[in-house]
Coordinates of C-alpha atoms in Angstrom, one line a residue:
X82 CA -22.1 2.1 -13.0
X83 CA -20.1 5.4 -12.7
X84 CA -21.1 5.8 -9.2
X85 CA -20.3 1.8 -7.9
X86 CA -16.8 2.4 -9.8
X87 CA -15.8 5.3 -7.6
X88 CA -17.2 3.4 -4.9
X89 CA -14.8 0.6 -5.5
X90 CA -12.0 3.2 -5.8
X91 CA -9.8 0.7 -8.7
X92 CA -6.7 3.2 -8.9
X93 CA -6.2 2.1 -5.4
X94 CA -5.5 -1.5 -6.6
X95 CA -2.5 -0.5 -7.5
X96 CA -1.2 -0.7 -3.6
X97 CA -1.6 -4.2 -4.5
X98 CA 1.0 -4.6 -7.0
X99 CA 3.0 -5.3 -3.6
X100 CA 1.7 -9.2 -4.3
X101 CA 4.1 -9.4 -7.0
X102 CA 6.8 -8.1 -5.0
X103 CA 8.2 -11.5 -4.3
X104 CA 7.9 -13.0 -7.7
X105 CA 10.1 -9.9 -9.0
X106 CA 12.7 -10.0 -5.6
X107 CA 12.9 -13.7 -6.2
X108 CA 13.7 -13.4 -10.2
X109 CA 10.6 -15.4 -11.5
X110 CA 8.3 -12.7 -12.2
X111 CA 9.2 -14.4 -15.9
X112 CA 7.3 -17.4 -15.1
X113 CA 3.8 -17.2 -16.6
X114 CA 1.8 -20.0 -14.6
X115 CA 3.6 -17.9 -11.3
X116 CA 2.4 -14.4 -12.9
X117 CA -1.2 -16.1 -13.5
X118 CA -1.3 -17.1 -10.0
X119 CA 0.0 -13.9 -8.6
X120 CA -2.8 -12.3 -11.2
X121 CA -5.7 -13.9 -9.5
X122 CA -4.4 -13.1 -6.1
X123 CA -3.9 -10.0 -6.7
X124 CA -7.8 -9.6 -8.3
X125 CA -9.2 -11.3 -4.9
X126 CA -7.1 -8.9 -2.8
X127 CA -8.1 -6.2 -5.0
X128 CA -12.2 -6.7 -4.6
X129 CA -11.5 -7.2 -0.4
X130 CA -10.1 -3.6 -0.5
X131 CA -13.0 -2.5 -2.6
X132 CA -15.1 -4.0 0.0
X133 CA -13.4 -2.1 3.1
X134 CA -13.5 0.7 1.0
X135 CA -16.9 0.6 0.9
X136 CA -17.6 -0.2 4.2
X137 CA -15.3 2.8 5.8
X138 CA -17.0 5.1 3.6
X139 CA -20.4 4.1 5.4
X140 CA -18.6 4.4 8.8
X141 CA -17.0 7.8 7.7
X142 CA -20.1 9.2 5.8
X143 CA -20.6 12.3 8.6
X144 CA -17.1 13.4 8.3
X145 CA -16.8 12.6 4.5
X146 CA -19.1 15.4 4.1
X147 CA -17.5 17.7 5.5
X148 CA -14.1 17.2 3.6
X149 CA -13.8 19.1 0.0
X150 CA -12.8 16.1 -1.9
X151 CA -14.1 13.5 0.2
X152 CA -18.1 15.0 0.1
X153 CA -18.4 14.1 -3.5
X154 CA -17.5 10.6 -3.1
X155 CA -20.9 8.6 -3.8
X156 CA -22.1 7.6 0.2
X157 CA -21.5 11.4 1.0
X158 CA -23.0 13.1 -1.9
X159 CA -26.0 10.6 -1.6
X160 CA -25.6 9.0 -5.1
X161 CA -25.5 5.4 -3.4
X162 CA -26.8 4.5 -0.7
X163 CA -25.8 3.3 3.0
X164 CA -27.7 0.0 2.2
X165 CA -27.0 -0.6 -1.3
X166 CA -22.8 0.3 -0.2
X167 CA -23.4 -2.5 2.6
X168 CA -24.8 -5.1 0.0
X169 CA -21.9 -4.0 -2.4
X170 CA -19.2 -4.7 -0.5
X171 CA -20.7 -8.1 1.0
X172 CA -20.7 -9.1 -2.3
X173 CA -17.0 -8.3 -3.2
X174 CA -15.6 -9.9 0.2
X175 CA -17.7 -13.2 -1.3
X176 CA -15.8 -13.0 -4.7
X177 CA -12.7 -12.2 -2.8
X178 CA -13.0 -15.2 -1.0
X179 CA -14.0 -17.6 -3.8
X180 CA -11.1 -16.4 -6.4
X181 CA -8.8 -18.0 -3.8
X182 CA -11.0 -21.1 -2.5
X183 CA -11.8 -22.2 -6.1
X184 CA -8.2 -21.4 -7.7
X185 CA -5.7 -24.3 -7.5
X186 CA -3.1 -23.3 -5.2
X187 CA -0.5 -25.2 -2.6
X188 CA -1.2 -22.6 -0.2
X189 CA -5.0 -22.0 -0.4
X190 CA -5.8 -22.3 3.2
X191 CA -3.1 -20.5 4.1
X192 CA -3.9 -17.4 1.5
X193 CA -7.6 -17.4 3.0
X194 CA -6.3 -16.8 6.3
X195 CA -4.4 -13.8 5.1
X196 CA -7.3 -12.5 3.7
X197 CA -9.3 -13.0 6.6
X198 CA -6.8 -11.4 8.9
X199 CA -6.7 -8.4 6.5
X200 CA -10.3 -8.2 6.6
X201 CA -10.6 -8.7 10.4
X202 CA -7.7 -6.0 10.8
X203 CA -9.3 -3.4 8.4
X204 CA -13.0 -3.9 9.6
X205 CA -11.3 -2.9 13.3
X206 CA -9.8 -0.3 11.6
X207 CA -12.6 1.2 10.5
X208 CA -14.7 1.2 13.8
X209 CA -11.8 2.2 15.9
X210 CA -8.3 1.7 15.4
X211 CA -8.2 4.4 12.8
X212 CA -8.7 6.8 15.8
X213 CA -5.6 5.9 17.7
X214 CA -2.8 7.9 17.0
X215 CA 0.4 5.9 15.6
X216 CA -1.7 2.3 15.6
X217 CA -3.9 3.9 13.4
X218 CA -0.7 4.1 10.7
X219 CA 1.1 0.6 12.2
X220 CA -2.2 -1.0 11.2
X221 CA -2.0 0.4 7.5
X222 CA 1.6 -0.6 7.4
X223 CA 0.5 -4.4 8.4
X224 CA -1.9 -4.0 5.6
X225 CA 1.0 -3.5 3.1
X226 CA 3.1 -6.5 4.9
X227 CA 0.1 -9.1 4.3
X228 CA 0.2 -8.2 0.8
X229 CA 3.5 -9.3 0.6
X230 CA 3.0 -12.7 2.9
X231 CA 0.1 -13.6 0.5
X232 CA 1.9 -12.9 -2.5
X233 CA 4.7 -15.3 -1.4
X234 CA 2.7 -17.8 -0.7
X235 CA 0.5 -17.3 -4.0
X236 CA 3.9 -18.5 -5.7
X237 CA 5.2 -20.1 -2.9
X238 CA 8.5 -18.1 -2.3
X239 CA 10.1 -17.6 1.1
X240 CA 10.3 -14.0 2.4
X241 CA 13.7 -12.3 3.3
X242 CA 13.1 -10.8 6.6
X243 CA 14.6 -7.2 4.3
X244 CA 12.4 -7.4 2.5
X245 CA 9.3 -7.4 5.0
X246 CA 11.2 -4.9 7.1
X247 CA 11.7 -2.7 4.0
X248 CA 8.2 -3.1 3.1
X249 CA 7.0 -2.5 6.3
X250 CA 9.0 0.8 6.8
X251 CA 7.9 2.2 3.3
X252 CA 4.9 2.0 4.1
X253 CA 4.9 3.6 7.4
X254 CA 6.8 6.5 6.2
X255 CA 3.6 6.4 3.6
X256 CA 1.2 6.4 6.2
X257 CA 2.6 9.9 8.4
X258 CA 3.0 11.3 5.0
X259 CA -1.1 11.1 4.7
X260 CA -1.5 11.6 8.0
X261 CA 0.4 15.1 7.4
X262 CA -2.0 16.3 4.8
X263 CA -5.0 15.6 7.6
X264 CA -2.9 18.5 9.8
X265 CA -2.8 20.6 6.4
X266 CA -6.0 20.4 6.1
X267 CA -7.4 21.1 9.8
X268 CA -4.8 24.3 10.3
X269 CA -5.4 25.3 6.7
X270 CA -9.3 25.3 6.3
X271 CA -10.0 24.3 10.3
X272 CA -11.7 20.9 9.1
X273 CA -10.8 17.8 11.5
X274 CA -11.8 14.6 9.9
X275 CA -9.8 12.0 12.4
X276 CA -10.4 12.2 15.9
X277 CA -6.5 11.6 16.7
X278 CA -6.2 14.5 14.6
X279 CA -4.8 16.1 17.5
X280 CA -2.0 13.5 19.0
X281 CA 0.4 14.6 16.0
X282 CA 1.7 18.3 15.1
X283 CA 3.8 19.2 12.1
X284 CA 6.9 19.3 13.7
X285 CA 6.3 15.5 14.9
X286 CA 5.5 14.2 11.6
X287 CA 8.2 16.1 9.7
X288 CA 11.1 14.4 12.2
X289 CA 9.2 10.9 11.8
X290 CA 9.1 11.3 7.9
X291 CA 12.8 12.3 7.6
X292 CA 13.6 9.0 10.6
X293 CA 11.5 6.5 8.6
X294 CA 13.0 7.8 5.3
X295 CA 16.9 7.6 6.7
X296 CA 16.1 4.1 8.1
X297 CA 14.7 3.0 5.2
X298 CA 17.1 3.9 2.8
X299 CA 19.6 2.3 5.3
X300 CA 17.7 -0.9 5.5
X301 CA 17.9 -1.0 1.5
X302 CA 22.0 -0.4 1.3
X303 CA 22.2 -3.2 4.0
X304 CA 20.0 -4.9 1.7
X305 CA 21.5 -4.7 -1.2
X306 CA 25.5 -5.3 0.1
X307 CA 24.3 -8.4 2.3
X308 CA 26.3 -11.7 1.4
X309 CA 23.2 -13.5 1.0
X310 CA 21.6 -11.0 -1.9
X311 CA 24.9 -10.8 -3.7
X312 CA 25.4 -14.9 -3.7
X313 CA 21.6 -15.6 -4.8
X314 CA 21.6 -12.5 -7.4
X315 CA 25.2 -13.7 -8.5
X316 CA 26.2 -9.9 -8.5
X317 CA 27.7 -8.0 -6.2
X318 CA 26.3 -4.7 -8.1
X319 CA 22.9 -4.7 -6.7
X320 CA 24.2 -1.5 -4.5
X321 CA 23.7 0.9 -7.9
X322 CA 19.6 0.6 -7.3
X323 CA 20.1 2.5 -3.7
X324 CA 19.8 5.6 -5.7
X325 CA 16.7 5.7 -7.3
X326 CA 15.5 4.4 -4.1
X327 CA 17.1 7.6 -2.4
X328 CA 16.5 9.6 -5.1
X329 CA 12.5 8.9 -4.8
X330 CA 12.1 9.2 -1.0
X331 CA 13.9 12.4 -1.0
X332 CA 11.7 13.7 -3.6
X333 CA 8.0 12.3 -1.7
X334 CA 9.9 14.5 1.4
X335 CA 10.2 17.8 -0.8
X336 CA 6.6 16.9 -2.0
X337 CA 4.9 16.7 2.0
X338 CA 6.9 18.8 3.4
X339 CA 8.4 22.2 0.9
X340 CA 5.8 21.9 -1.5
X341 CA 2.8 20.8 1.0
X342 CA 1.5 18.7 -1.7
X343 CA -0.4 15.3 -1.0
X344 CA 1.0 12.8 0.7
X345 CA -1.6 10.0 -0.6
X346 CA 1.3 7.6 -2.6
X347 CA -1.3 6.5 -5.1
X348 CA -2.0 10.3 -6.5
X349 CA 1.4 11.2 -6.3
X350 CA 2.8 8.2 -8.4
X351 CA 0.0 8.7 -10.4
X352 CA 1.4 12.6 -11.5
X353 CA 5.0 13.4 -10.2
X354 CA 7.1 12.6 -13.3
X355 CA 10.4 12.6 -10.9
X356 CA 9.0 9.5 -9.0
X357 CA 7.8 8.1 -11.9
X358 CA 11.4 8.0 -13.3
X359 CA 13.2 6.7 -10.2
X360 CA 10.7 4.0 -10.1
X361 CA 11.3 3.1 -13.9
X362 CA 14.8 3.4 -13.4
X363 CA 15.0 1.2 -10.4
X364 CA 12.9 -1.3 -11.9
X365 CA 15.6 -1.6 -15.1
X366 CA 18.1 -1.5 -13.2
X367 CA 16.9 -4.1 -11.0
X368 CA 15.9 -6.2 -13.8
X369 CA 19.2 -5.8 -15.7
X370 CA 21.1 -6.8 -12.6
X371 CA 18.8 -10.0 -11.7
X372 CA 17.6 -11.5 -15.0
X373 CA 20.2 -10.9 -17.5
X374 CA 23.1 -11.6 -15.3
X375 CA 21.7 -14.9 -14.2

């Protein structure tokens, strides 16, 4: 049971937390039948991502064991099998799938199509698009975008294009920071474990990191001073979250790039106390702005 557990990889589910994105954005993340909905959404998304977990450890098995972390995950150290992964994960993408078809839900054909598309988009990942430079990262960005669609829909709230474009920016700046710990790792200890490995350098990622990071913060001022935020939020003090936003991208950039620490956002939330606090802080303070004003 150990070994199918780090198979399915469950700190990772927390990327999906982006499902409830909308529910919080929209001030309803107070509604329980809404948070139940957004709940089993978020289980179903969680098991598809177990399942493409799976399977891109399968596809990835040769150069998994050659990686120092990555050879004692259970395909590449041999502790499961390439057959019992395969049966695994066909039997997540089934549960995935029924969690949404036999749920109630106004949007049910319309959330299964999400989670096809991510599945379609993944499973292409997996067999090539992860070995094309820049796509490669676009298509894990997507990934994060779909999360937000189907979360929407799960309680039927209409996206912002800010905050898709935010989303989607994040999330790319997310993507070149991992991609910059794959160049660590090949000029550090000569190990290559992408085949685009070579269509980025240092220098390339560092000036993309610091552009996606600018822009982003940007996108979130514009955001959070835009006529339309301040008339539905009734506040026009929603600008006093940009800096815990600021305050935690600067601090993944002096992470990747001074400390050459991980850039994997799920290990790093996980034990930088500094991000940890921006992100509780911007959570309060985004709270205390919506729900108690209103």
């Amino acid at each position: 049971m150990g070994e199918i557990l780090k198979l399915l990889r469950p700190k990772q589910w927390s990327k999906n937390l982006f499902i409830f994105l909308p529910l919080f954005f929209a001030g309803q993340i107070q509604d329980p039948n809404l948070i139940l909905n957004c709940l089993v959404t978020f289980a179903a998304f969680s098991f598809m991502a177990s399942a493409i977990y799976g399977i891109n450890d399968v596809v990835d098995v040769k150069e998994d064991r050659l990686h120092p972390k990555k050879s004692k995950r259970p395909i590449a150290s041999g502790r499961i099998s390439i057959p019992v992964a395969i049966l695994i994960s066909m039997l997540l993408i089934l549960i995935s799938f029924s969690l949404i078809w036999f749920y109630p839900s106004t949007n049910k054909v319309q959330q299964l199509l999400i989670l096809g598309i991510y599945l379609i988009m993944n499973i292409l990942y997996c067999f090539w698009l992860k070995r094309v430079a820049i796509i490669d990262v676009m298509f894990i960005a997507i990934g994060f975008v779909l999360r937000l669609i189907i979360g929407g829909m799960t309680a039927d709230i209409p996206l912002t294009h800010w905050i898709v474009i935010m989303t989607f920016l994040l999330t790319l700046f997310i993507g070149f920071a991992k991609r910059r710990d794959d160049l660590i790792l090949k000029n550090n200890h000569g190990i290559t474990l992408r085949k685009n490995t070579n269509r980025y350098n240092l220098d390339f990622i560092n000036q993309v990191l610091c552009l996606l990071g600018g822009i982003t913060i940007v996108c979130y001022i514009m955001y959070t001073v835009s006529p339309e935020v301040i008339v539905r939020f009734k506040s026009p003090y929603m600008y006093i979250t940009t800096v815990f936003v600021l305050g935690g991208i600067v601090r993944y950039l002096q992470l990747a790039i001074v400390d050459q620490n991980t850039g994997s956002p799920t290990e790093i939330l996980l034990k930088d106390r500094f991000i940890q606090g921006c992100l509780a802080l911007w959570i309060a303070s985004f709270y205390l702005i919506i729900y108690l004003n209103g």
